[in-house]
Amino acid sequence: MCGIAGSINIQADEQTILNSLKHRGPDYAGSFHAFNVALFHTRLSIQDLSASAHQPMQNQRYAIIFNGEIYNHLTLRSKVPDYHFQTSSDTESILALFEAYGVDMLKEFDGMFAFVLLDKKEQKIFFVRDRMGKKPLFIYCNKQQLAFASELNTLMLFAPLEIDMESIELFLQFGFFPDDMTPYHFVFPVPAAHYGVVDINNLKDISFAPYFDFLSLYYQPKITQYQEAYTKVEESLNICIKRRLESSDVEVGSFLSGGIDSSLIVAIASQYHHALQTFTVSFEGGYDESSLSALVAQKYSTHHNVLHINMDTLAQDIENILIAYGRPFMDSSSIPSYYVSKEAKKYLNVVLNGDGADELFAGYRRYMPFAYNIIKYIKILAPLLPYLPKPHIQKSYYNYFYRLLSMSSKKGIALYTSATIDAFDDFYAFKQTALKDKFFNFIQNTFNNPKLSPLSAMLYLDSQFLLLSDLLPKMDIATMQHALEARSPFLGLEVLQVATALDDCFKIKGKKSKYILRALAEKYLPNELVNAPKRGFEVPLSHWVNYELKEIIEQKICDTAFLNEFITKDFIYSLLKQPHLFPAQKRAKMIFCLFSLSVWYHHYKESCL
């Protein structure tokens, strides 16, 4: 795992660029210069720890900087039997395979990756990103100059960036930047599952093409027999977990929560790795996973570590936690993710996690209405909505009914956000823009796709929005701020292929979410854990907003006139000073969203000085 950056036709201070990425790769820093191109790399040594595997790496024709892991690269080396390898690193495997097969090699990669490859002969650069967008890569291009980097804060060091007001409006409505967008003009991500090509002498023509179509996986024939579904899920998880354990020259551990996702990973990983190091979180005065996870640790004799997180420094840390994202970021679970990663780094450099399981196997309660198409039938009651009082207690049957009724009357972006982030929905109406029309149509066309069930449509949208633009960036920044590599077996190629082929009944059955995973868990996990309700990082956001972070949040929001470009002063005043007007958790989300925007904006202005 590493940090990468570079430029075409831009002179930048090399040491400043490398220092900005040092947290991602503290073990070595290097650069490469040719023609009008500069490539920069900071290394976290995981595969082939020798100096010969340092980057940038080159052969006679190509030079590469690479961030990520290709877990099956040693197997794929059999496809280039005449290539004389000098290292055992996956970086050299990419060079060899690209020389033989070009971008066709990507179809067989199982990994998380973002890399930039310079063809010195053709004077072209290739930009590549993994299937699900787990590893980030952003590009700035103004048609005369081009720069790229793993992180937006590094990209700002190459050229002054201008704010894109329309994208920020979109952030406020979604709660994240959909399609992994940025708050800047002329700055965009390499799309997940795509490669791009640019002629270094003609930056006007940069084009991207897909090498993988995730949606098409949902069109494949469905697995309808229970035993086949069970067997294929188990087999695919074994393959992907085993690869992620073995593809490392340093120790690999695992996060272990009280849920079935990480617990299944630990159970299966323990078959291949004796005395696996596992990590469980305990926050003082709040969230505690240790009781259920201890049962799994005991069952599989893991070397178990309970990370006791003290939040006393939260008020001092919060701005730096948010600034690291390089754009407004409102997911408050970034806070525990930051502290957990910081503690886990004290023990090792690589951990497994359960990212992607909920979005592939339907782990959230909000998927239930789509599985049974409840929204279609409850829509007849939607005219009652204006006459019903808004709920003030989040976890109540009335709140659930009210949200369902509200969702039933919506389409496009409004339908999707009310079923996911649910921040400003029903309380604030944002302006309509051409960019919003684009996403409205994409979401509505997905729900109307006759090849997709309502549940599959929602799962697909979550993979393209929530997972890509919120959950994966959260984990990447939280872990890589501490040079900790997080590997996600549920996002492995074989698991993706099986999960999308499952009939809906193996995802939601009765009141059970993740039905097939729970069935598999009965084989591997203690009974107490199998039927435990779904829990994420249950951060006490409302408490933080009202107490620990109240002063710093209100000061930052009130000191940011920029917010009034999007939200009226009266509404902001009501949020801060009239809490009785809003459900507590919803109010906390809205406030934290505005706070994250304020923190980003002040950092942006300071960076422009």
Coordinates of C-alpha atoms in Angstrom, one line a residue:
M1 CA 0.0 0.0 0.0
C2 CA 1.4 3.3 -1.0
G3 CA 0.9 6.9 -2.0
I4 CA 1.3 8.0 -5.6
A5 CA 1.3 11.3 -7.4
G6 CA 2.7 12.9 -10.6
S7 CA 2.3 15.5 -13.2
I8 CA 2.6 16.5 -16.9
N9 CA 3.9 20.0 -17.7
I10 CA 4.0 21.0 -14.1
Q11 CA 7.0 21.9 -12.0
A12 CA 6.3 21.0 -8.4
D13 CA 8.5 20.8 -5.3
E14 CA 9.4 17.1 -5.1
Q15 CA 10.1 17.0 -1.4
T16 CA 6.8 18.7 -0.6
I17 CA 4.9 16.2 -2.7
L18 CA 6.6 13.2 -1.1
N19 CA 6.1 14.6 2.4
S20 CA 2.4 15.1 1.8
L21 CA 2.1 11.3 1.1
K22 CA 4.5 10.0 3.7
H23 CA 1.7 8.9 6.0
R24 CA 0.6 6.5 3.2
G25 CA 4.0 5.1 2.7
P26 CA 6.7 5.8 5.3
D27 CA 9.2 3.1 4.3
Y28 CA 10.7 4.7 1.1
A29 CA 10.1 7.6 -1.2
G30 CA 11.2 7.9 -4.8
S31 CA 10.6 9.8 -8.0
F32 CA 11.1 9.4 -11.8
H33 CA 11.4 12.1 -14.4
A34 CA 11.2 11.7 -18.2
F35 CA 10.1 13.9 -21.0
N36 CA 7.5 16.3 -19.4
V37 CA 6.4 13.7 -16.8
A38 CA 7.2 13.4 -13.1
L39 CA 6.2 10.4 -11.1
F40 CA 6.3 10.3 -7.2
H41 CA 5.8 7.3 -4.9
T42 CA 5.9 6.7 -1.1
R43 CA 6.0 3.0 -0.1
L44 CA 4.5 0.9 2.6
S45 CA 6.4 -2.3 2.3
I46 CA 4.1 -5.3 2.2
Q47 CA 5.1 -7.6 -0.7
D48 CA 8.9 -8.1 -1.4
L49 CA 10.4 -6.0 1.3
S50 CA 13.7 -5.6 -0.5
A51 CA 15.0 -2.4 -2.1
S52 CA 14.8 -3.9 -5.5
A53 CA 11.0 -3.6 -5.2
H54 CA 11.0 0.1 -4.6
Q55 CA 9.1 2.4 -6.8
P56 CA 8.9 4.1 -9.3
M57 CA 9.7 0.9 -11.1
Q58 CA 10.6 0.6 -14.7
N59 CA 11.8 -1.7 -17.4
Q60 CA 13.0 -0.8 -20.9
R61 CA 9.7 0.4 -22.1
Y62 CA 7.5 1.2 -19.1
A63 CA 7.6 3.1 -15.8
I64 CA 5.0 2.6 -13.1
I65 CA 3.8 3.9 -9.8
F66 CA 1.3 1.6 -8.0
N67 CA -0.8 1.8 -4.9
G68 CA -2.6 -1.4 -3.7
E69 CA -2.3 -5.1 -3.9
I70 CA -2.8 -7.7 -6.7
Y71 CA -3.5 -10.8 -4.6
N72 CA -3.3 -13.4 -7.4
H73 CA -0.3 -11.8 -9.2
L74 CA 2.0 -14.8 -8.6
T75 CA -0.5 -17.1 -10.2
L76 CA -0.8 -14.8 -13.2
R77 CA 2.9 -14.9 -13.7
S78 CA 2.5 -18.2 -15.4
K79 CA 1.0 -16.3 -18.3
V80 CA 4.4 -14.7 -19.0
P81 CA 6.8 -17.7 -18.7
D82 CA 9.6 -15.9 -20.7
Y83 CA 9.8 -12.8 -18.5
H84 CA 12.8 -12.8 -16.2
F85 CA 11.5 -11.4 -12.9
Q86 CA 13.9 -9.6 -10.6
T87 CA 11.5 -9.3 -7.6
S88 CA 8.5 -11.1 -6.1
S89 CA 6.5 -7.9 -6.0
D90 CA 3.1 -7.4 -7.7
T91 CA 4.4 -4.1 -9.2
E92 CA 6.8 -6.1 -11.4
S93 CA 4.0 -8.5 -12.2
I94 CA 1.9 -5.6 -13.6
L95 CA 4.8 -4.5 -15.8
A96 CA 5.3 -8.0 -17.2
L97 CA 1.6 -8.7 -17.8
F98 CA 1.0 -5.2 -19.3
E99 CA 3.9 -5.7 -21.7
A100 CA 2.4 -9.1 -22.8
Y101 CA -1.4 -8.4 -22.7
G102 CA -2.0 -4.6 -22.2
V103 CA -5.2 -3.6 -20.4
D104 CA -6.7 -7.1 -21.1
M105 CA -4.7 -8.2 -18.0
L106 CA -7.0 -6.3 -15.8
K107 CA -9.9 -8.7 -16.3
E108 CA -8.1 -11.4 -14.2
F109 CA -6.8 -9.2 -11.4
D110 CA -8.2 -9.8 -7.9
G111 CA -7.1 -6.9 -5.9
M112 CA -7.4 -3.3 -4.9
F113 CA -5.3 -1.0 -7.0
A114 CA -4.7 2.3 -8.6
F115 CA -1.7 2.8 -10.8
V116 CA -0.1 5.1 -13.4
L117 CA 2.0 3.6 -16.1
L118 CA 4.1 5.6 -18.6
D119 CA 4.7 4.0 -22.0
K120 CA 8.1 5.7 -22.8
K121 CA 8.0 4.5 -26.4
E122 CA 4.5 5.7 -27.3
Q123 CA 4.7 8.6 -24.8
K124 CA 1.3 7.8 -23.3
I125 CA 0.2 7.5 -19.7
F126 CA -2.3 4.9 -18.5
F127 CA -4.4 5.5 -15.4
V128 CA -6.1 2.4 -13.9
R129 CA -8.4 1.8 -10.9
D130 CA -9.8 -1.4 -9.4
R131 CA -13.3 -2.8 -9.9
M132 CA -15.0 -1.3 -6.9
G133 CA -12.9 1.8 -6.5
K134 CA -11.3 0.8 -3.3
K135 CA -8.1 2.6 -4.0
P136 CA -8.3 6.3 -4.9
L137 CA -6.8 8.2 -7.8
F138 CA -7.7 11.8 -8.7
I139 CA -6.7 13.8 -11.8
Y140 CA -6.5 17.5 -12.4
C141 CA -6.5 18.5 -16.0
N142 CA -6.8 22.0 -17.6
K143 CA -5.8 20.8 -21.1
Q144 CA -2.3 22.4 -20.8
Q145 CA -1.3 20.7 -17.5
L146 CA -2.2 17.5 -15.8
A147 CA -1.6 16.2 -12.2
F148 CA -2.7 13.2 -10.3
A149 CA -2.5 11.9 -6.8
S150 CA -3.9 9.4 -4.3
E151 CA -5.2 12.2 -2.2
L152 CA -6.9 15.6 -3.0
N153 CA -4.7 17.4 -0.4
T154 CA -1.6 16.4 -2.4
L155 CA -3.3 17.4 -5.7
M156 CA -3.7 20.9 -4.3
L157 CA 0.1 21.2 -4.2
F158 CA 0.5 21.0 -8.0
A159 CA -1.9 23.8 -9.0
P160 CA -4.5 26.2 -7.6
L161 CA -7.9 24.5 -7.6
E162 CA -11.2 26.3 -8.0
I163 CA -14.4 25.4 -6.1
D164 CA -17.2 23.8 -8.0
M165 CA -20.4 25.1 -6.3
E166 CA -22.7 22.7 -8.1
S167 CA -20.8 19.6 -6.8
I168 CA -21.0 21.0 -3.2
E169 CA -24.8 21.4 -3.6
L170 CA -24.8 17.8 -4.6
F171 CA -22.8 16.8 -1.6
L172 CA -25.3 18.4 0.8
Q173 CA -28.2 16.5 -0.8
F174 CA -26.5 13.1 -1.0
G175 CA -24.4 13.3 2.1
F176 CA -21.3 12.5 0.0
F177 CA -19.9 13.2 -3.4
P178 CA -21.6 10.7 -5.7
D179 CA -19.4 9.0 -8.3
D180 CA -16.5 9.8 -6.0
M181 CA -16.6 13.4 -7.4
T182 CA -14.7 16.3 -5.9
P183 CA -15.5 19.9 -4.9
Y184 CA -13.2 21.3 -7.5
H185 CA -13.5 22.3 -11.2
F186 CA -11.3 20.2 -13.5
V187 CA -10.7 17.5 -10.8
F188 CA -12.2 14.1 -11.2
P189 CA -11.5 10.5 -10.1
V190 CA -10.4 7.7 -12.3
P191 CA -13.7 5.9 -12.5
A192 CA -13.9 2.5 -10.7
A193 CA -13.3 -0.4 -13.1
H194 CA -11.9 1.9 -15.8
Y195 CA -8.6 2.7 -17.4
G196 CA -7.7 6.0 -19.0
V197 CA -5.2 7.0 -21.6
V198 CA -3.6 10.3 -22.3
D199 CA -0.9 11.4 -24.8
I200 CA 1.6 13.3 -22.8
N201 CA 2.0 15.8 -25.7
N202 CA -1.7 16.3 -26.2
L203 CA -3.6 16.7 -22.9
K204 CA -6.8 17.7 -24.6
D205 CA -7.8 14.1 -25.4
I206 CA -8.0 12.1 -22.2
S207 CA -10.4 9.2 -22.5
F208 CA -11.6 6.4 -20.1
A209 CA -13.0 3.0 -20.9
P210 CA -14.4 0.2 -18.7
Y211 CA -12.7 -3.1 -18.4
F212 CA -15.4 -4.5 -16.1
D213 CA -19.2 -4.0 -15.9
F214 CA -20.5 -4.6 -12.4
L215 CA -24.1 -4.2 -13.4
S216 CA -23.8 -7.1 -15.9
L217 CA -23.2 -9.4 -12.9
Y218 CA -26.7 -8.8 -11.8
Y219 CA -28.0 -10.0 -15.2
Q220 CA -26.4 -13.4 -14.9
P221 CA -28.6 -16.5 -14.3
K222 CA -29.7 -16.6 -10.6
I223 CA -28.7 -19.3 -8.2
T224 CA -32.0 -20.5 -6.8
Q225 CA -31.0 -23.7 -5.0
Y226 CA -30.1 -23.3 -1.3
Q227 CA -27.2 -25.8 -1.3
E228 CA -25.6 -24.3 -4.4
A229 CA -25.9 -20.8 -2.9
Y230 CA -24.4 -22.0 0.4
T231 CA -21.5 -23.9 -1.2
K232 CA -20.6 -21.1 -3.6
V233 CA -20.6 -18.4 -1.0
E234 CA -18.4 -20.5 1.3
E235 CA -16.0 -21.4 -1.5
S236 CA -15.7 -17.9 -2.7
L237 CA -15.0 -16.5 0.7
N238 CA -12.3 -19.1 1.3
I239 CA -10.6 -18.2 -1.9
C240 CA -10.6 -14.5 -1.3
I241 CA -9.6 -14.7 2.4
K242 CA -6.8 -17.1 1.7
R243 CA -5.4 -14.9 -1.0
R244 CA -5.5 -11.9 1.2
L245 CA -3.6 -13.7 4.0
E246 CA -1.0 -15.3 1.8
S247 CA -0.2 -12.3 -0.5
S248 CA 2.0 -10.6 2.1
D249 CA 5.5 -10.7 3.4
V250 CA 4.4 -9.2 6.7
E251 CA 1.8 -10.4 9.2
V252 CA -1.9 -10.0 8.4
G253 CA -4.4 -9.6 11.2
S254 CA -8.1 -8.8 11.2
F255 CA -10.6 -6.4 12.7
L256 CA -13.2 -8.4 14.7
S257 CA -16.5 -6.8 15.6
G258 CA -19.5 -8.4 17.2
G259 CA -21.1 -8.8 13.7
I260 CA -21.1 -11.8 11.4
D261 CA -19.1 -10.2 8.6
S262 CA -15.7 -9.8 10.3
S263 CA -16.4 -12.8 12.5
L264 CA -16.8 -15.0 9.4
I265 CA -13.6 -13.6 8.1
V266 CA -11.8 -14.5 11.3
A267 CA -13.3 -17.9 11.4
I268 CA -12.3 -18.8 7.9
A269 CA -8.9 -17.0 8.1
S270 CA -8.1 -19.1 11.2
Q271 CA -8.1 -22.2 9.0
Y272 CA -5.1 -20.8 7.2
H273 CA -3.4 -18.8 9.8
H274 CA -2.7 -20.1 13.3
A275 CA -3.1 -17.6 16.2
L276 CA -4.4 -14.8 14.0
Q277 CA -4.1 -11.4 15.6
T278 CA -7.6 -9.9 16.0
F279 CA -8.7 -6.4 17.0
T280 CA -11.9 -5.4 18.8
V281 CA -13.0 -1.9 19.7
S282 CA -14.1 -0.5 23.1
F283 CA -14.9 3.2 23.4
E284 CA -14.9 4.6 26.9
G285 CA -18.5 5.4 28.0
G286 CA -20.0 4.1 24.8
Y287 CA -19.6 1.6 22.0
D288 CA -18.2 -1.8 23.0
E289 CA -17.8 -4.8 20.7
S290 CA -15.8 -6.9 23.1
S291 CA -18.3 -9.3 24.6
L292 CA -19.5 -11.0 21.4
S293 CA -16.1 -10.8 19.6
A294 CA -14.5 -12.4 22.6
L295 CA -16.6 -15.5 21.9
V296 CA -15.2 -15.7 18.4
A297 CA -11.6 -15.1 19.5
Q298 CA -11.9 -17.8 22.1
K299 CA -13.4 -20.3 19.7
Y300 CA -10.6 -19.8 17.2
S301 CA -7.7 -19.2 19.6
T302 CA -6.8 -15.9 18.1
H303 CA -4.2 -13.6 19.6
H304 CA -6.9 -11.1 20.6
N305 CA -6.4 -7.4 21.3
V306 CA -9.1 -5.2 22.8
L307 CA -8.4 -1.6 21.7
H308 CA -9.6 0.7 24.4
I309 CA -10.2 4.1 22.7
N310 CA -10.2 7.2 24.8
M311 CA -12.1 10.1 23.2
D312 CA -10.8 12.8 25.4
T313 CA -8.9 14.4 22.6
L314 CA -11.7 14.3 20.1
A315 CA -12.3 18.1 20.2
Q316 CA -8.5 18.6 19.4
D317 CA -8.4 15.9 16.7
I318 CA -11.7 16.4 14.9
E319 CA -10.6 19.0 12.4
N320 CA -7.5 17.1 11.4
I321 CA -9.6 13.9 11.0
L322 CA -11.9 15.7 8.6
I323 CA -9.2 17.7 6.7
A324 CA -7.5 14.5 5.7
Y325 CA -10.3 13.7 3.3
G326 CA -9.5 16.7 1.1
R327 CA -13.2 17.3 0.6
P328 CA -16.2 17.7 2.9
F329 CA -16.9 14.4 4.5
M330 CA -20.0 14.0 6.8
D331 CA -19.8 10.3 7.8
S332 CA -19.2 10.5 11.5
S333 CA -18.0 6.8 11.7
S334 CA -14.8 8.3 10.2
I335 CA -14.0 9.2 13.8
P336 CA -13.9 5.8 15.4
S337 CA -12.3 4.4 12.2
Y338 CA -9.5 6.9 12.7
Y339 CA -8.9 5.9 16.3
V340 CA -9.2 2.2 15.6
S341 CA -6.6 2.4 12.8
K342 CA -4.3 4.4 14.9
E343 CA -4.3 1.8 17.7
A344 CA -4.2 -1.3 15.3
K345 CA -1.1 0.2 13.6
K346 CA 0.8 -0.3 16.9
Y347 CA 0.6 -4.1 16.3
L348 CA 0.9 -4.7 12.6
N349 CA 0.7 -3.2 9.1
V350 CA -2.2 -5.2 7.5
V351 CA -5.7 -6.0 8.6
L352 CA -8.7 -7.7 7.1
N353 CA -12.1 -6.1 7.3
G354 CA -15.8 -6.8 6.4
D355 CA -16.3 -3.8 4.0
G356 CA -18.8 -4.6 1.2
A357 CA -20.7 -7.5 2.9
D358 CA -23.8 -5.4 3.7
E359 CA -24.0 -3.9 0.2
L360 CA -23.6 -7.3 -1.5
F361 CA -25.6 -9.5 0.7
A362 CA -28.3 -7.0 2.0
G363 CA -27.2 -6.4 5.6
Y364 CA -29.2 -3.2 6.4
R365 CA -32.8 -3.1 7.7
R366 CA -33.5 -0.5 5.0
Y367 CA -33.3 -3.1 2.3
M368 CA -36.4 -4.9 3.7
P369 CA -39.0 -2.6 1.9
F370 CA -37.2 -3.1 -1.4
A371 CA -37.0 -6.9 -0.9
Y372 CA -40.8 -7.1 -0.4
N373 CA -41.6 -4.1 -2.6
I374 CA -43.5 -2.5 0.3
I375 CA -43.0 1.0 -1.0
K376 CA -45.2 0.2 -4.0
Y377 CA -48.1 -0.9 -1.8
I378 CA -47.8 1.7 0.9
K379 CA -47.8 4.5 -1.7
I380 CA -51.6 4.7 -1.6
L381 CA -51.3 6.2 1.9
A382 CA -48.8 8.9 0.8
P383 CA -51.4 11.7 0.7
L384 CA -51.7 11.4 4.5
L385 CA -48.1 12.5 5.0
P386 CA -48.7 16.3 5.3
Y387 CA -51.2 15.6 8.1
L388 CA -48.9 13.4 10.2
P389 CA -46.5 14.8 12.8
K390 CA -42.8 14.3 12.1
P391 CA -41.2 11.7 14.3
H392 CA -38.8 12.8 17.1
I393 CA -37.6 9.4 18.2
Q394 CA -35.3 7.7 15.6
K395 CA -35.6 4.1 16.8
S396 CA -39.4 3.7 16.9
Y397 CA -42.0 2.0 14.8
Y398 CA -43.6 5.3 14.0
N399 CA -40.4 6.7 12.7
Y400 CA -39.9 3.6 10.5
F401 CA -43.5 3.9 9.2
Y402 CA -43.1 7.7 8.6
R403 CA -39.9 7.1 6.6
L404 CA -41.5 4.4 4.5
L405 CA -44.5 6.6 3.7
S406 CA -42.2 9.5 2.9
M407 CA -40.0 7.3 0.6
S408 CA -43.1 6.0 -1.2
S409 CA -43.9 9.5 -2.6
K410 CA -40.3 10.1 -3.9
K411 CA -38.3 9.4 -7.0
G412 CA -34.7 9.6 -8.1
I413 CA -32.2 11.3 -5.7
A414 CA -34.9 12.0 -3.1
L415 CA -35.9 8.3 -2.9
Y416 CA -32.3 7.1 -2.7
T417 CA -31.1 9.6 -0.1
S418 CA -34.2 9.0 2.1
A419 CA -33.3 5.3 2.1
T420 CA -29.7 5.8 2.9
I421 CA -28.1 8.9 4.5
D422 CA -31.4 10.6 5.4
A423 CA -30.0 13.9 6.5
F424 CA -31.7 17.0 5.0
D425 CA -34.6 14.9 3.5
D426 CA -38.0 16.3 4.4
F427 CA -36.5 19.3 6.1
Y428 CA -34.7 21.3 3.5
A429 CA -35.2 21.6 -0.3
F430 CA -32.1 22.2 -2.4
K431 CA -31.9 23.8 -5.8
Q432 CA -32.4 21.7 -8.9
T433 CA -29.4 21.6 -11.2
A434 CA -28.4 19.9 -14.5
L435 CA -25.9 17.7 -12.6
K436 CA -28.7 16.6 -10.3
D437 CA -30.9 15.8 -13.3
K438 CA -28.1 13.4 -14.4
F439 CA -28.1 11.5 -11.2
F440 CA -31.9 11.6 -10.9
N441 CA -32.2 9.9 -14.2
F442 CA -29.5 7.3 -13.4
I443 CA -31.2 6.4 -10.1
Q444 CA -34.7 6.3 -11.6
N445 CA -33.6 4.3 -14.6
T446 CA -32.0 1.8 -12.3
F447 CA -35.2 1.4 -10.3
N448 CA -37.1 1.0 -13.5
N449 CA -34.7 -1.5 -15.0
P450 CA -36.8 -4.6 -15.8
K451 CA -33.8 -6.9 -15.4
L452 CA -33.4 -5.8 -11.8
S453 CA -35.6 -6.7 -8.8
P454 CA -36.2 -3.7 -6.5
L455 CA -33.7 -5.2 -4.0
S456 CA -31.0 -5.7 -6.7
A457 CA -31.6 -2.2 -7.9
M458 CA -31.0 -0.8 -4.4
L459 CA -27.9 -3.0 -3.8
Y460 CA -26.4 -1.9 -7.2
L461 CA -27.0 1.8 -6.4
D462 CA -25.4 1.4 -3.0
S463 CA -22.3 -0.2 -4.7
Q464 CA -22.1 2.8 -7.1
F465 CA -22.9 5.5 -4.5
L466 CA -22.6 4.7 -0.8
L467 CA -19.8 2.1 -1.0
L468 CA -17.8 3.9 -3.7
S469 CA -18.2 7.5 -2.4
D470 CA -18.5 7.1 1.4
L471 CA -17.6 3.8 2.9
L472 CA -14.4 3.0 0.9
P473 CA -13.0 6.5 1.1
K474 CA -13.7 6.5 4.8
M475 CA -11.6 3.3 5.3
D476 CA -8.9 4.3 2.9
I477 CA -8.2 7.7 4.6
A478 CA -8.7 6.4 8.2
T479 CA -6.3 3.5 7.7
M480 CA -3.7 5.2 5.5
Q481 CA -3.4 8.2 7.7
H482 CA -1.6 5.7 9.9
A483 CA 0.1 3.6 7.2
L484 CA -2.2 0.7 7.9
E485 CA -3.4 -1.5 5.0
A486 CA -7.0 -2.7 5.1
R487 CA -8.0 -5.7 2.9
S488 CA -11.6 -6.5 2.1
P489 CA -12.3 -10.1 1.2
F490 CA -16.0 -9.5 0.5
L491 CA -14.9 -7.3 -2.4
G492 CA -12.8 -10.1 -3.9
L493 CA -13.6 -11.1 -7.5
E494 CA -15.1 -14.5 -6.7
V495 CA -17.3 -13.1 -4.0
L496 CA -18.6 -10.4 -6.3
Q497 CA -19.5 -12.9 -8.9
V498 CA -21.3 -15.2 -6.5
A499 CA -23.1 -12.5 -4.4
T500 CA -24.6 -10.8 -7.5
A501 CA -25.9 -14.2 -8.8
L502 CA -27.8 -15.1 -5.6
D503 CA -31.6 -15.0 -5.7
D504 CA -33.1 -12.3 -3.5
C505 CA -34.4 -15.0 -1.1
F506 CA -30.8 -15.8 -0.1
K507 CA -30.3 -12.2 1.0
I508 CA -33.6 -11.2 2.7
K509 CA -35.8 -13.9 4.1
G510 CA -38.6 -13.2 6.6
K511 CA -37.1 -10.6 8.9
K512 CA -33.5 -11.8 8.4
S513 CA -31.1 -9.8 6.5
K514 CA -27.9 -11.4 5.0
Y515 CA -29.8 -14.7 5.1
I516 CA -27.1 -16.9 3.4
L517 CA -24.3 -15.4 5.4
R518 CA -26.2 -16.0 8.6
A519 CA -26.8 -19.6 7.5
L520 CA -23.0 -19.9 6.9
A521 CA -22.4 -18.3 10.3
E522 CA -24.3 -21.1 12.0
K523 CA -21.5 -23.4 10.9
Y524 CA -18.6 -21.2 12.1
L525 CA -19.8 -18.9 14.8
P526 CA -21.3 -19.0 18.4
N527 CA -25.1 -19.0 18.5
E528 CA -25.2 -15.8 20.5
L529 CA -23.6 -13.9 17.6
V530 CA -25.5 -15.4 14.6
N531 CA -28.8 -13.8 15.2
A532 CA -27.6 -10.6 16.8
P533 CA -29.1 -7.5 15.2
K534 CA -27.1 -5.5 12.7
R535 CA -24.8 -2.9 14.3
G536 CA -22.4 -0.5 12.6
F537 CA -20.2 1.9 14.5
E538 CA -22.9 3.3 16.7
V539 CA -21.3 6.7 17.3
P540 CA -23.0 9.0 19.8
L541 CA -23.1 11.8 17.2
S542 CA -26.1 13.6 18.9
H543 CA -24.2 13.6 22.2
W544 CA -21.0 14.9 20.5
V545 CA -22.9 17.7 18.7
N546 CA -24.6 18.8 22.0
Y547 CA -21.6 18.4 24.3
E548 CA -18.0 17.4 23.4
L549 CA -18.0 19.1 20.0
K550 CA -20.7 21.7 20.6
E551 CA -18.4 24.7 21.0
I552 CA -16.1 24.0 18.1
I553 CA -18.9 23.1 15.8
E554 CA -21.0 26.2 16.4
Q555 CA -18.0 28.5 16.2
K556 CA -16.9 27.0 12.9
I557 CA -20.3 27.0 11.3
C558 CA -21.1 30.6 12.5
D559 CA -17.7 31.7 11.1
T560 CA -18.4 30.3 7.6
A561 CA -20.5 32.7 5.6
F562 CA -19.8 30.3 2.6
L563 CA -22.5 28.0 4.0
N564 CA -25.2 30.6 3.1
E565 CA -24.5 30.0 -0.6
F566 CA -26.4 26.7 0.0
I567 CA -28.4 26.9 3.3
T568 CA -30.3 29.9 4.6
K569 CA -29.2 31.7 7.8
D570 CA -32.6 31.1 9.3
F571 CA -32.4 27.3 8.8
I572 CA -28.8 27.2 10.2
Y573 CA -30.0 29.2 13.2
S574 CA -32.9 26.8 13.8
L575 CA -30.5 23.8 13.6
L576 CA -28.2 25.3 16.2
K577 CA -30.5 27.0 18.6
Q578 CA -33.9 25.3 18.3
P579 CA -33.2 21.6 18.6
H580 CA -36.8 20.8 19.6
L581 CA -37.8 21.3 15.9
F582 CA -35.9 18.3 14.7
P583 CA -35.4 14.6 15.5
A584 CA -32.2 14.4 17.5
Q585 CA -30.2 12.1 15.3
K586 CA -31.3 13.8 12.1
R587 CA -30.4 17.2 13.5
A588 CA -27.0 15.8 14.5
K589 CA -26.4 14.6 10.9
M590 CA -27.3 17.9 9.4
I591 CA -25.1 19.9 11.8
F592 CA -22.2 17.5 11.3
C593 CA -22.6 17.8 7.5
L594 CA -22.4 21.6 7.7
F595 CA -19.5 21.4 10.1
S596 CA -17.5 19.1 7.7
L597 CA -18.2 21.6 4.9
S598 CA -17.0 24.5 7.1
V599 CA -13.8 22.7 8.1
W600 CA -13.0 21.8 4.5
Y601 CA -13.7 25.3 3.3
H602 CA -11.4 27.0 5.9
H603 CA -8.6 24.5 5.1
Y604 CA -9.1 25.3 1.4
K605 CA -8.8 29.0 2.0
E606 CA -5.7 28.6 4.1
S607 CA -4.1 26.5 1.4
C608 CA -4.7 29.2 -1.2
L609 CA -2.8 31.8 0.8

